[in-house]
PDB file of C-alpha atoms in Angstrom:
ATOM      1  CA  UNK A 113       0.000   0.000   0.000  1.00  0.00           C
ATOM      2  CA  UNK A 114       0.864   3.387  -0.813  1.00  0.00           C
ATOM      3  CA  UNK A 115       2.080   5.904   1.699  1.00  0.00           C
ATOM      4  CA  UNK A 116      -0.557   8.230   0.270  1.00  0.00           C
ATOM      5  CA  UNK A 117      -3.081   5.573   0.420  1.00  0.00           C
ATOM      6  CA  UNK A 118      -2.232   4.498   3.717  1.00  0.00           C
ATOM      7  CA  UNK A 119      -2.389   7.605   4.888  1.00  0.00           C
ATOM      8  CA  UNK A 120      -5.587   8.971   3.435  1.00  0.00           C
ATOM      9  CA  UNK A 121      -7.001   5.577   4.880  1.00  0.00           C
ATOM     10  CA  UNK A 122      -5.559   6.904   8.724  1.00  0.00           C
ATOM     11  CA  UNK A 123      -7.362  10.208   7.830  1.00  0.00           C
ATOM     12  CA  UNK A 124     -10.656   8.811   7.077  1.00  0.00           C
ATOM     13  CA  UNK A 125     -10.602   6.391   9.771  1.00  0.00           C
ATOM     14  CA  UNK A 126      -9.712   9.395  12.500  1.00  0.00           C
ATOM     15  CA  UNK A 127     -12.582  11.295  10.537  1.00  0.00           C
ATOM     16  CA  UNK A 128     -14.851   8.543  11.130  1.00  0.00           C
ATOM     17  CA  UNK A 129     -14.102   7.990  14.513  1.00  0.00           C
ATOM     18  CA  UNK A 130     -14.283  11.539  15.625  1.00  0.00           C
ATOM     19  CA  UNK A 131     -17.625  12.034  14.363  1.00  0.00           C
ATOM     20  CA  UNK A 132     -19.099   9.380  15.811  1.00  0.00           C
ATOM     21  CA  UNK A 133     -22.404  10.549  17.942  1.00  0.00           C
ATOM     22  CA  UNK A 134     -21.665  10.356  21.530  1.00  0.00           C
ATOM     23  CA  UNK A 135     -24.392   9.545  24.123  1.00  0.00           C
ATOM     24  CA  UNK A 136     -25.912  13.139  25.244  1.00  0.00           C
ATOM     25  CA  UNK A 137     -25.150  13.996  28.940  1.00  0.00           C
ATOM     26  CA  UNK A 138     -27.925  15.156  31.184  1.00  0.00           C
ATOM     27  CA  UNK A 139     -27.203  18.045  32.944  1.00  0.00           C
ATOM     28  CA  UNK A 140     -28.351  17.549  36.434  1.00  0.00           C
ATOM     29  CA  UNK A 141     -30.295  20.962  37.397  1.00  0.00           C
ATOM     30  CA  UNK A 142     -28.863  22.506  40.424  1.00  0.00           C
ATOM     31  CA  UNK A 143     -31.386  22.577  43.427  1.00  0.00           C
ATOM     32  CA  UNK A 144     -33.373  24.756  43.319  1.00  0.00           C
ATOM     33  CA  UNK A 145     -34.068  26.958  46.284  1.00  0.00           C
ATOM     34  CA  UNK A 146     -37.733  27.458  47.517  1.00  0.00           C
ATOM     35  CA  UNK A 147     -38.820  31.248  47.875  1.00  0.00           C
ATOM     36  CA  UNK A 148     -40.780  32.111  50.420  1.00  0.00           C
ATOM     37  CA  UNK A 149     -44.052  34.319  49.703  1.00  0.00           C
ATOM     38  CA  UNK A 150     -43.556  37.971  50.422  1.00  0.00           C
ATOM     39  CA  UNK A 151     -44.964  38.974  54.091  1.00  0.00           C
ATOM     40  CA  UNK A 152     -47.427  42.173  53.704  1.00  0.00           C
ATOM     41  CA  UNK A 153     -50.313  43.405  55.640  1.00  0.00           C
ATOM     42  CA  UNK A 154     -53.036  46.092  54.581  1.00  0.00           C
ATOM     43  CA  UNK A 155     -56.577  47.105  54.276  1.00  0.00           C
ATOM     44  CA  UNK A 156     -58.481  46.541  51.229  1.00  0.00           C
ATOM     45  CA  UNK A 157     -60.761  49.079  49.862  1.00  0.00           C
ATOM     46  CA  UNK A 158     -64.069  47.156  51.183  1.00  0.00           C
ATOM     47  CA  UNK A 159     -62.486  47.588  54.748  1.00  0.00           C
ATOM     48  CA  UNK A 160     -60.976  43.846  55.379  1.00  0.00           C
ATOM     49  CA  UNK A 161     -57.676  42.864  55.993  1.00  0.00           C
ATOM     50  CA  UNK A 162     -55.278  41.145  54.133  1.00  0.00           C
ATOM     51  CA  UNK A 163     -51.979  39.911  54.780  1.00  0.00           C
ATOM     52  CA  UNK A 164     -49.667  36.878  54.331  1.00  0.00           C
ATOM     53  CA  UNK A 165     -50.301  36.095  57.488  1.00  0.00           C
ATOM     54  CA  UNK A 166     -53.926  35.317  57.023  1.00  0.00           C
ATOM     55  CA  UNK A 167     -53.284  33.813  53.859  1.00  0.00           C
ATOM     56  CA  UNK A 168     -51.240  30.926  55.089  1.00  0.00           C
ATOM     57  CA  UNK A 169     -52.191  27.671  53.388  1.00  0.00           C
ATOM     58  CA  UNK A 170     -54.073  29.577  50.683  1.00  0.00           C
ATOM     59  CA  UNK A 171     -52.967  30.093  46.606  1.00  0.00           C
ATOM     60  CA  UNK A 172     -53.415  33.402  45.756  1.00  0.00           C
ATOM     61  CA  UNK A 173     -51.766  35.768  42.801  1.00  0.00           C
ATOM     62  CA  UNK A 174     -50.977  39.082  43.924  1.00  0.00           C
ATOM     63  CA  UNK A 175     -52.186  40.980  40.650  1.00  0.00           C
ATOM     64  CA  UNK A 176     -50.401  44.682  40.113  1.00  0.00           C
ATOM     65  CA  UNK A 177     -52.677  46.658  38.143  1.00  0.00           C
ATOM     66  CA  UNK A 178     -54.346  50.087  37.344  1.00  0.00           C
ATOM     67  CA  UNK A 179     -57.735  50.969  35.551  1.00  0.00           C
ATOM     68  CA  UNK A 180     -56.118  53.121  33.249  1.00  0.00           C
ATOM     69  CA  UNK A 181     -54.043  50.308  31.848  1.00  0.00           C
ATOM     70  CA  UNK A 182     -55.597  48.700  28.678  1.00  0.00           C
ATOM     71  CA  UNK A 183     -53.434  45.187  29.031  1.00  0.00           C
ATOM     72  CA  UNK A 184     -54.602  44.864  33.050  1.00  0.00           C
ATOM     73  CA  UNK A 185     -58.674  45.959  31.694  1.00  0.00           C
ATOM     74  CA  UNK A 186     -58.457  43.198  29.687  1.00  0.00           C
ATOM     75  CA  UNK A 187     -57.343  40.285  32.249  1.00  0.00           C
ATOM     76  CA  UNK A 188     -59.790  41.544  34.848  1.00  0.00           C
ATOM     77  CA  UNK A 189     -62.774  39.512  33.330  1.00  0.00           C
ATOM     78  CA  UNK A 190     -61.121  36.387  33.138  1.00  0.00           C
ATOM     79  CA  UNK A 191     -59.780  36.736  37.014  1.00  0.00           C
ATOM     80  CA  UNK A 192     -63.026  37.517  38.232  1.00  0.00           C
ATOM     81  CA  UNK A 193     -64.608  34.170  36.386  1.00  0.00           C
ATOM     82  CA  UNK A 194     -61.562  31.823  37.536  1.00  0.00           C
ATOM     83  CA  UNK A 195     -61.645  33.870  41.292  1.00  0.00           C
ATOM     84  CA  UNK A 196     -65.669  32.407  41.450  1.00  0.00           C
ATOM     85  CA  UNK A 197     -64.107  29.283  40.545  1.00  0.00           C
ATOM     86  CA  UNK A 198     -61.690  28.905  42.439  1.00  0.00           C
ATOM     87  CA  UNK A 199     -62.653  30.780  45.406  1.00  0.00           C
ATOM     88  CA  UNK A 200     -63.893  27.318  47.125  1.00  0.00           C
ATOM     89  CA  UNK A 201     -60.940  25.103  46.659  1.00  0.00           C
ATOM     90  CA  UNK A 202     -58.953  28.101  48.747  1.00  0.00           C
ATOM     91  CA  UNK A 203     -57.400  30.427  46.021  1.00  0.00           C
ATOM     92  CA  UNK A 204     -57.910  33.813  45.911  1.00  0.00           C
ATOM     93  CA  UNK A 205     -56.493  36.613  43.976  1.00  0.00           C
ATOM     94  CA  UNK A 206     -55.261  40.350  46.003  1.00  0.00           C
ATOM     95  CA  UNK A 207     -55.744  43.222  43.538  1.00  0.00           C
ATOM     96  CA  UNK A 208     -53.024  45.854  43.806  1.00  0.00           C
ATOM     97  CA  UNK A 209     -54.076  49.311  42.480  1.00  0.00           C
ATOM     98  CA  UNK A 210     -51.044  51.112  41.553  1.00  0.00           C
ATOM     99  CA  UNK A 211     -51.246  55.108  40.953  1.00  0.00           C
ATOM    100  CA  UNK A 212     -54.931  55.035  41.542  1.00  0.00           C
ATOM    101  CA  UNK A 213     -57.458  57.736  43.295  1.00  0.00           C
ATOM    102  CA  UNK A 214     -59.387  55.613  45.635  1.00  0.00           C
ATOM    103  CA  UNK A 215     -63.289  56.881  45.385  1.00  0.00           C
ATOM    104  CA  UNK A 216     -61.601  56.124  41.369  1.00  0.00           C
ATOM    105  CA  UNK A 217     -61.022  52.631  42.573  1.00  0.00           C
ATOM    106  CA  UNK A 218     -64.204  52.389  44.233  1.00  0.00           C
ATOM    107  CA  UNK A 219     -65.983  52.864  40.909  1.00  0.00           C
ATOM    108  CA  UNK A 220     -63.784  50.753  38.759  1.00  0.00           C
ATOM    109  CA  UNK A 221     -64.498  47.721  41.479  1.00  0.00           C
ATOM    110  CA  UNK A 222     -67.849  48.447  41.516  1.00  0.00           C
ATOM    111  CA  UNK A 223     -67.932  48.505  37.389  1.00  0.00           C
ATOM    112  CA  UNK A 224     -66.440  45.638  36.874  1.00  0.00           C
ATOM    113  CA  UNK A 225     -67.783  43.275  39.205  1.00  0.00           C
ATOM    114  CA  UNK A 226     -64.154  42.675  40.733  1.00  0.00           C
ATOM    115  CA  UNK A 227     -64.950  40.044  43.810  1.00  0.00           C
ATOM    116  CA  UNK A 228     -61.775  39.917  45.452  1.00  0.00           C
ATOM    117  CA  UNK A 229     -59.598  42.316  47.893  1.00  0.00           C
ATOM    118  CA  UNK A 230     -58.327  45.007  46.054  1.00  0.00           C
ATOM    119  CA  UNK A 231     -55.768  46.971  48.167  1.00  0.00           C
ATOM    120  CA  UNK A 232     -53.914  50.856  47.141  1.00  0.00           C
ATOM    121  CA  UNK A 233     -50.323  50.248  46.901  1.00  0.00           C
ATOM    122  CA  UNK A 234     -48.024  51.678  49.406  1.00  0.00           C
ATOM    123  CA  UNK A 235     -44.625  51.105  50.029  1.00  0.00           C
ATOM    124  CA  UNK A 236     -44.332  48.411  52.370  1.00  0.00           C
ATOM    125  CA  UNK A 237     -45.944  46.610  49.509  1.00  0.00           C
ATOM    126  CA  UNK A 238     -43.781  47.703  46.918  1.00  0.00           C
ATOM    127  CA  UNK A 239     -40.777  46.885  49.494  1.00  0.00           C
ATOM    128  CA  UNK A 240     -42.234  43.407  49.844  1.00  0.00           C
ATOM    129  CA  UNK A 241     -42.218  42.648  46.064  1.00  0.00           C
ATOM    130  CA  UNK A 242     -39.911  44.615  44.046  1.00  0.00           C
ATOM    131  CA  UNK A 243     -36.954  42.355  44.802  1.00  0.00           C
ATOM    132  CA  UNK A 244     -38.545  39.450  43.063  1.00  0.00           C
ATOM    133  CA  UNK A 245     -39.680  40.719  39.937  1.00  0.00           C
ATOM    134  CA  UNK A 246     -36.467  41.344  37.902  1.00  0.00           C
ATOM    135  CA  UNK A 247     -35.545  44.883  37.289  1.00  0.00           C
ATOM    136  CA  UNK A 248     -38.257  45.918  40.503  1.00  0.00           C
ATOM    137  CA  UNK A 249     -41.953  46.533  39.808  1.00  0.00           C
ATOM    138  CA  UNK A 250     -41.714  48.503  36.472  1.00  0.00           C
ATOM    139  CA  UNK A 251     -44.171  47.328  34.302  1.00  0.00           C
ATOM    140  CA  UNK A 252     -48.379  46.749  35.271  1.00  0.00           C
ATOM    141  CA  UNK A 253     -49.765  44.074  35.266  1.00  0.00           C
ATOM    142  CA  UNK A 254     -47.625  41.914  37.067  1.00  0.00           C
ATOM    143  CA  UNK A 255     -48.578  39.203  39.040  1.00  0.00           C
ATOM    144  CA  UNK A 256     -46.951  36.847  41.785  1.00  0.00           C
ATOM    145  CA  UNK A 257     -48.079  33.279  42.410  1.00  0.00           C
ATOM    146  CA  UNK A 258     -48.105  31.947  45.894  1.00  0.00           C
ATOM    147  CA  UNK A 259     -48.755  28.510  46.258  1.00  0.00           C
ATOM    148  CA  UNK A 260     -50.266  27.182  48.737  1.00  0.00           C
ATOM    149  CA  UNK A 261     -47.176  25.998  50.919  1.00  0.00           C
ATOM    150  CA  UNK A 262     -46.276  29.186  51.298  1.00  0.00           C
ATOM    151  CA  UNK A 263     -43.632  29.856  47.890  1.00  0.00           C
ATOM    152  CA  UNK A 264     -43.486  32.175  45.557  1.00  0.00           C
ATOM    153  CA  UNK A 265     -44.011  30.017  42.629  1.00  0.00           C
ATOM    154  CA  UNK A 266     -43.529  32.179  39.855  1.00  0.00           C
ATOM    155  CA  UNK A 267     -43.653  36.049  38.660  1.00  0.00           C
ATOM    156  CA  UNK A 268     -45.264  36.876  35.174  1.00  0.00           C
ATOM    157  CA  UNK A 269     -45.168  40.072  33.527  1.00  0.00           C
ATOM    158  CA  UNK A 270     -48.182  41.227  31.013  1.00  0.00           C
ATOM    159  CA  UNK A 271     -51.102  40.075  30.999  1.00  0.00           C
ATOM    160  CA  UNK A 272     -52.340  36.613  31.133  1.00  0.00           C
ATOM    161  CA  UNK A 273     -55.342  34.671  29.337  1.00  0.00           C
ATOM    162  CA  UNK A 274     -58.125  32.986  31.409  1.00  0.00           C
ATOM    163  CA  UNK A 275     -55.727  29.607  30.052  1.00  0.00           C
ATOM    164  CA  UNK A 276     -52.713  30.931  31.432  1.00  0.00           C
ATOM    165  CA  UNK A 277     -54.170  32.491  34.901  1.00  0.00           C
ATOM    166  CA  UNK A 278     -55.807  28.830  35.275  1.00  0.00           C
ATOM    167  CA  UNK A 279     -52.768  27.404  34.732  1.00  0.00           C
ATOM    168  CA  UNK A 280     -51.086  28.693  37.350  1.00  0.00           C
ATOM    169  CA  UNK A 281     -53.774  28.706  39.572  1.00  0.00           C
ATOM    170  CA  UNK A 282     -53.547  24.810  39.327  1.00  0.00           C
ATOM    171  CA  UNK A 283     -50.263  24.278  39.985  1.00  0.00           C
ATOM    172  CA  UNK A 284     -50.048  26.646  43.107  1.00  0.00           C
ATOM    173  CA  UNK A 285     -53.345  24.681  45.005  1.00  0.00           C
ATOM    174  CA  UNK A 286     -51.518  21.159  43.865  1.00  0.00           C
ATOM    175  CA  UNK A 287     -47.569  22.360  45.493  1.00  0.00           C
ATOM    176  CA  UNK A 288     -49.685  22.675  48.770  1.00  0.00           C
ATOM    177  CA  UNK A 289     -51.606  19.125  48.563  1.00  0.00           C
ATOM    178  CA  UNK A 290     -55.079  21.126  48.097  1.00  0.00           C
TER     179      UNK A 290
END
């Protein structure tokens, strides 16, 4: 055999080895560390109280919003269908009016049949939350999952579809064996 041949032969077989398809390694995901659910306290605009504290062993979305927002207008319908829902198998969603008038707020509830605790946002609230929503609270509506064991399950910017909202309505009852 050739030296050429012999070596073309050495090249093709390197070739052939080299590209051979290797089994794919899984990365194993690093653990991941449970958040726990903002603590908050405050008076919603029908007079009750709501805080984390009384929430404990409850789902509930903390929903950032404003009437004058066309993307948060257009979720409201769908939240106050899946809070009827869900209302009985112990989720509830908190309303946070952001840059709102109150007697404003009032009306807006009133309007739009909104039957759960909306609350005006103050600063302990906005202390509470900014950290977990990347870049602070900049952008309405934003909304925080808590599942029921107490976590904050997720944060989702925009606004969601009744599909979406149900969605993670589901999975924060089922992390807290409702």
């Amino acid at each position: 055999m050739s030296p050429l041949k012999a070596f073309a032969i050495a090249c093709l077989s390197v070739s052939m080895i080299a590209c051979q398809p290797q089994k794919a390694q899984t990365a194993k995901p690093a653990a991941t560390k449970t958040i726990s659910a903002p603590e908050f306290s405050a008076v919603a605009l029908d007079g009750s109280s709501v805080s984390s504290d009384e929430l404990k062993g409850k789902a509930y979305i903390i929903n950032f919003f404003a009437s004058w927002c066309p993307p948060c207008r257009a979720e409201i319908p769908d939240m106050v269908e899946l809070q009827a829902e869900y209302e009985k198998k112990g989720f509830t969603f908190i309303g946070i009016a952001v840059n709102e008038d109150e007697d404003r707020m009032r009306d807006f509830i009133s309007s739009n049949g909104i039957n759960y605790p909306v609350v005006m946002i103050d600063q302990q609230i906005i202390d509470a939350y900014s950290p977990y929503a990347q870049g602070g609270l900049r952008s309405i509506p934003t909304s925080f999952v808590i599942s029921a064991d107490g976590s904050l399950s997720s944060v989702v910017v925009g606004a969601q579809s009744r599909t979406a909202f149900a969605d993670l309505i589901s999975g924060a009852l089922e992390s807290g064996g409702q």
